[in-house]
Structures are given as structure tokens and as C-alpha cells.
mmCIF file of C-alpha atoms in Angstrom:
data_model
loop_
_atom_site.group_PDB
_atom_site.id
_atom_site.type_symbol
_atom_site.label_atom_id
_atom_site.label_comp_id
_atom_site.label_asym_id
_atom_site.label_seq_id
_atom_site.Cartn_x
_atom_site.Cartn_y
_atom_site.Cartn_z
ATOM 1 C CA UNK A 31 -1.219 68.734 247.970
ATOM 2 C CA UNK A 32 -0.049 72.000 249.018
ATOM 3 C CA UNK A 33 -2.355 73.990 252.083
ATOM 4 C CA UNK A 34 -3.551 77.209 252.105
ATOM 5 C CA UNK A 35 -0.662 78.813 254.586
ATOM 6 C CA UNK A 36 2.039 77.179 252.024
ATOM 7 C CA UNK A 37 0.216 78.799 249.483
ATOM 8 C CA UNK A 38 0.149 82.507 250.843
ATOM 9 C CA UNK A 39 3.814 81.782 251.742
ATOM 10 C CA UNK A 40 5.030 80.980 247.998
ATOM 11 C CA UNK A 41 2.427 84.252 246.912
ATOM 12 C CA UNK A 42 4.093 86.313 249.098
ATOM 13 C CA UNK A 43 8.021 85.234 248.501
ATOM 14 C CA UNK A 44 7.146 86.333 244.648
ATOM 15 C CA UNK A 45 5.575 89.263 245.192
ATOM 16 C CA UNK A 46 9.275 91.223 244.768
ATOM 17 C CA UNK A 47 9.828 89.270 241.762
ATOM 18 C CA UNK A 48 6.721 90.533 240.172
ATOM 19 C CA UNK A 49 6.627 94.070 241.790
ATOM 20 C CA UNK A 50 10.774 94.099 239.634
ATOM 21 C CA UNK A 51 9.195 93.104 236.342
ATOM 22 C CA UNK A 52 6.125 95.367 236.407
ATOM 23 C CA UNK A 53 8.619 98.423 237.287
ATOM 24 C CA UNK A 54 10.839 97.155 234.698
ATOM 25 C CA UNK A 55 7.902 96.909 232.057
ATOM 26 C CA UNK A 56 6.595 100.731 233.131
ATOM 27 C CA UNK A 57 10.137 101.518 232.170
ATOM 28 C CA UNK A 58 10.577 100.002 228.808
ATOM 29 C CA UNK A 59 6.834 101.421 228.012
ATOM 30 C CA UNK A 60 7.898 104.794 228.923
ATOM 31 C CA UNK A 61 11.305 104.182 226.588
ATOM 32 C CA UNK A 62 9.469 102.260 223.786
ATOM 33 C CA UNK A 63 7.639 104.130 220.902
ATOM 34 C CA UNK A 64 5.253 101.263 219.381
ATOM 35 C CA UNK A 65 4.512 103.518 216.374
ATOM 36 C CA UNK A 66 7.737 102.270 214.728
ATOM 37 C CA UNK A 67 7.780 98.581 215.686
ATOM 38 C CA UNK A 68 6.969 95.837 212.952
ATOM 39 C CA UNK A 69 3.742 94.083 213.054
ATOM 40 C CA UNK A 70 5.673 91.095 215.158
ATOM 41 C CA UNK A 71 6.936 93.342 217.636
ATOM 42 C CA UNK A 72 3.924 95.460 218.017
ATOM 43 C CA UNK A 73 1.829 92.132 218.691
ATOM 44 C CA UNK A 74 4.593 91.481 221.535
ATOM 45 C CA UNK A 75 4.329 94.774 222.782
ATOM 46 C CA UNK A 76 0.457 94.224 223.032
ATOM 47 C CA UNK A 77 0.633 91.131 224.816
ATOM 48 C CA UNK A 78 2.988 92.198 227.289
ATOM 49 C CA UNK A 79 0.778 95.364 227.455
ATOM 50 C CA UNK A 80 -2.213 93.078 228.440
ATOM 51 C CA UNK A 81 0.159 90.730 230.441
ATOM 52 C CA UNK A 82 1.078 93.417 232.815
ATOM 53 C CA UNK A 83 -2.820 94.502 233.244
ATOM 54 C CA UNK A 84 -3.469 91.206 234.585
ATOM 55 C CA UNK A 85 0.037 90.992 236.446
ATOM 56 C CA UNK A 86 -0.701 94.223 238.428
ATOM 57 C CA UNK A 87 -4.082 93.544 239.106
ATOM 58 C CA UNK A 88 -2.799 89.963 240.642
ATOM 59 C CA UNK A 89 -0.163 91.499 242.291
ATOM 60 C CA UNK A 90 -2.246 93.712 244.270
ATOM 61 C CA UNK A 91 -4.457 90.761 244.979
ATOM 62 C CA UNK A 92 -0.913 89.398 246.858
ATOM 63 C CA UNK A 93 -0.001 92.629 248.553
ATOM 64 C CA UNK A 94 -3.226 92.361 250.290
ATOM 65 C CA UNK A 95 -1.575 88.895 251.715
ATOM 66 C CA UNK A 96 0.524 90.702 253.614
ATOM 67 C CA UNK A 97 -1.542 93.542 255.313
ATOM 68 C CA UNK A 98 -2.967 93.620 258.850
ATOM 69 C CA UNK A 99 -6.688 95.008 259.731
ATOM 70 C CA UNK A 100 -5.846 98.923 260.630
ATOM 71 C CA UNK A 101 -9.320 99.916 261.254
ATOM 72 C CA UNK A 102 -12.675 97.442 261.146
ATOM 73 C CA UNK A 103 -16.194 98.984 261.571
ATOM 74 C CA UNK A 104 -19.085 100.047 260.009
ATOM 75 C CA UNK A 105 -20.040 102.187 256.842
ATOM 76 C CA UNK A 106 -21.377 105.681 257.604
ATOM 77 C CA UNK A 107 -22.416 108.669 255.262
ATOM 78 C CA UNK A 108 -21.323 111.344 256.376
ATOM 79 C CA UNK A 109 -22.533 114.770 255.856
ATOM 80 C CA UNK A 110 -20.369 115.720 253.082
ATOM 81 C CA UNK A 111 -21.668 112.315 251.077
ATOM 82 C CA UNK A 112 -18.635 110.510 251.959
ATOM 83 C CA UNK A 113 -18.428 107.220 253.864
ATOM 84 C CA UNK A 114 -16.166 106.526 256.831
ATOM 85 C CA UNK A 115 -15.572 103.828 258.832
ATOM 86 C CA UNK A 116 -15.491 105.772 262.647
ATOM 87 C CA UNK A 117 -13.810 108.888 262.124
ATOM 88 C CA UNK A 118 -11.458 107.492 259.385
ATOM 89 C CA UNK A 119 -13.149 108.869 255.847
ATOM 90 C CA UNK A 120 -12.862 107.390 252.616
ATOM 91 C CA UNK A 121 -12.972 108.768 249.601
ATOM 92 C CA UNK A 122 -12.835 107.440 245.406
ATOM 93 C CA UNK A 123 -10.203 105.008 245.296
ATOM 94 C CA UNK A 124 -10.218 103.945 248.521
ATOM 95 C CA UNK A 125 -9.566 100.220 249.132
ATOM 96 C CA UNK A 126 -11.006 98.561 251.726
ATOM 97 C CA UNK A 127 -12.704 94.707 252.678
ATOM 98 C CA UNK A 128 -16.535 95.052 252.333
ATOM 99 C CA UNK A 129 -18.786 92.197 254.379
ATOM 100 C CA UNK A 130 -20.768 90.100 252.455
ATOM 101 C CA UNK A 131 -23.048 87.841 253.753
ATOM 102 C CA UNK A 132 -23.121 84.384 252.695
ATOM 103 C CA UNK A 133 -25.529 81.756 254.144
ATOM 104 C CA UNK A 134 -22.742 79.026 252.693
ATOM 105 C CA UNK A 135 -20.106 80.443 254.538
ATOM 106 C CA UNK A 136 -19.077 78.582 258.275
ATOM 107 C CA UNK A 137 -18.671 82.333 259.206
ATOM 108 C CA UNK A 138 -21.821 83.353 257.451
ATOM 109 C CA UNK A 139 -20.267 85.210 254.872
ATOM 110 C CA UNK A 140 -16.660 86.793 253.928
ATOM 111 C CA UNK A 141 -14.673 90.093 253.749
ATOM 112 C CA UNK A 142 -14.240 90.977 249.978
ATOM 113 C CA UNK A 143 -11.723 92.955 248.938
ATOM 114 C CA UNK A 144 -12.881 95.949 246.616
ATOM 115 C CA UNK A 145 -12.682 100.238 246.352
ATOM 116 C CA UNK A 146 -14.716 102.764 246.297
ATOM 117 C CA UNK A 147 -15.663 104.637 243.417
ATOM 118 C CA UNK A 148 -18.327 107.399 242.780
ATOM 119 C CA UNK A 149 -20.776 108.204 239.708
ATOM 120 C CA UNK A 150 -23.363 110.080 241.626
ATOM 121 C CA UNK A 151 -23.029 108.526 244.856
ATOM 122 C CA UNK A 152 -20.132 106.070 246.336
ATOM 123 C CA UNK A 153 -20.101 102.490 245.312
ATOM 124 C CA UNK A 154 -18.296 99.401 245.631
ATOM 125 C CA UNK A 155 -16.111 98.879 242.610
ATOM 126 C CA UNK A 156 -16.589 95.021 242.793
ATOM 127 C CA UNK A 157 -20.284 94.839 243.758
ATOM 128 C CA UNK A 158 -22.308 97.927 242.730
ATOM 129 C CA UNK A 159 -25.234 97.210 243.826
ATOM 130 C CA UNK A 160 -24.050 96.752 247.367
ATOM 131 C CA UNK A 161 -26.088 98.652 249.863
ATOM 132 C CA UNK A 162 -23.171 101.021 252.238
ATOM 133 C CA UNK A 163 -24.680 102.889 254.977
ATOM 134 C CA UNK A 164 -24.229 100.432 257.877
ATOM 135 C CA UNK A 165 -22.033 97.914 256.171
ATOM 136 C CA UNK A 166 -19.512 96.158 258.191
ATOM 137 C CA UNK A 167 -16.245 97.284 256.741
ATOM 138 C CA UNK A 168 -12.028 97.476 257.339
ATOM 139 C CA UNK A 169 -9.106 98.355 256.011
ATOM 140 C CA UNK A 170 -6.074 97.136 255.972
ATOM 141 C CA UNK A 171 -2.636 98.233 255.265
#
């Protein structure tokens, strides 16, 4: 049975393999007009269409493998409504790793990794309902 370090190793030594087929795949999208492809060709296109969703979404999941903390603190609003972590200030998009505490946890919880995103006031993409203002936070690049 394989351990975890083994693991982030063999995610990590693919990531160029999959970062080459989702550039090559934005390619043939951009050259590919699905209007004229036959009903087997257009289900293809589809599935490789989802395929690469999924693919990019995972292989930002593994990019994340690779990154060191840049900046850890806690989640302030600031005056102008956005949140910063000390005097670095995020904004819609942003990623970062949110704390969440978790009474399961040895460490008594974990760092998830989400974004922010705003619809009246900023958010966490991956757990809404997440309270900011004095959140332990980082990011990582």
C-alpha cells in the first residue's frame, strides 16, 4: 500500500502531463466547430468537454501540492468591504486555505482549500455559510 508522500509524489510528476492535454484540448476547442459534427462525434466532443471540467478542476487540486504558505493570518474586513489577511487584500477569485475547525481532527480541524466570491458580501466558494471576519486564513503560491 502506497503512503501519502508517494502519493503527492506520483500527483505531482503528472501534473505536466495533464497541464499538456488540457492546453491541447483548449486548442482543438478553439479549432473545432461542433455545429457540423455527426451525432457520434458531437457526443465525443461532449464528453471530452465534461472530461476536461473535471480534469482542470483536479488539476488545480494538484498544483496546490506543490505551493508553499506565502502569507498565514487572519480574515479582516476592511473598510472598502474587502477581506485581507494583514495588509495583503483579497478580492473575488481569490484562492486561499480557510480554517475549519474539526473536533475529529488530531489538529482540531484542517486548512480547506477554497476562493472567494461575492453576491452582496464576500464568501467562501466551498463553504458559504462560513463566518470571515477573524478567520484564520493563508495563501499559498
Amino acid at each position: 500500500m502506497s503512503n501519502l508522500e508517494e502519493i503527492v509524489k506520483r500527483y505531482k510528476k503528472i501534473g505536466g502531463e495533464i497541464e499538456s492535454l488540457l492546453q491541447d484540448t483548449d486548442k482543438m476547442f478553439d479549432n473545432t466547430n461542433a455545429a457540423i459534427l455527426d451525432i457520434d462525434e458531437y457526443q465525443k466532443y461532449l464528453l471530452v468537454y465534461q472530461s476536461h471540467l473535471a480534469l482542470d478542476k483536479a488539476h488545480n487540486y494538484m498544483k496546490e501540492l506543490s505551493k508553499t504558505t506565502f502569507i498565514e493570518g487572519y480574515l479582516k474586513k476592511k473598510s472598502n468591504g474587502r477581506y485581507a489577511i494583514g495588509e495583503y487584500e483579497l478580492s473575488s477569485g481569490s484562492s486561499l486555505d480557510i480554517w475549519v475547525e474539526d473536533e475529529d481532527s488530531k489538529a482540531g480541524g484542517y486548512y480547506l482549500f477554497t476562493r472567494l466570491e461575492h453576491r452582496g458580501d464576500y464568501y467562501a466558494f466551498d463553504k458559504p455559510s462560513l463566518e470571515l471576519e477573524g478567520r484564520k486564513a493563508r495563501i499559498r503560491r
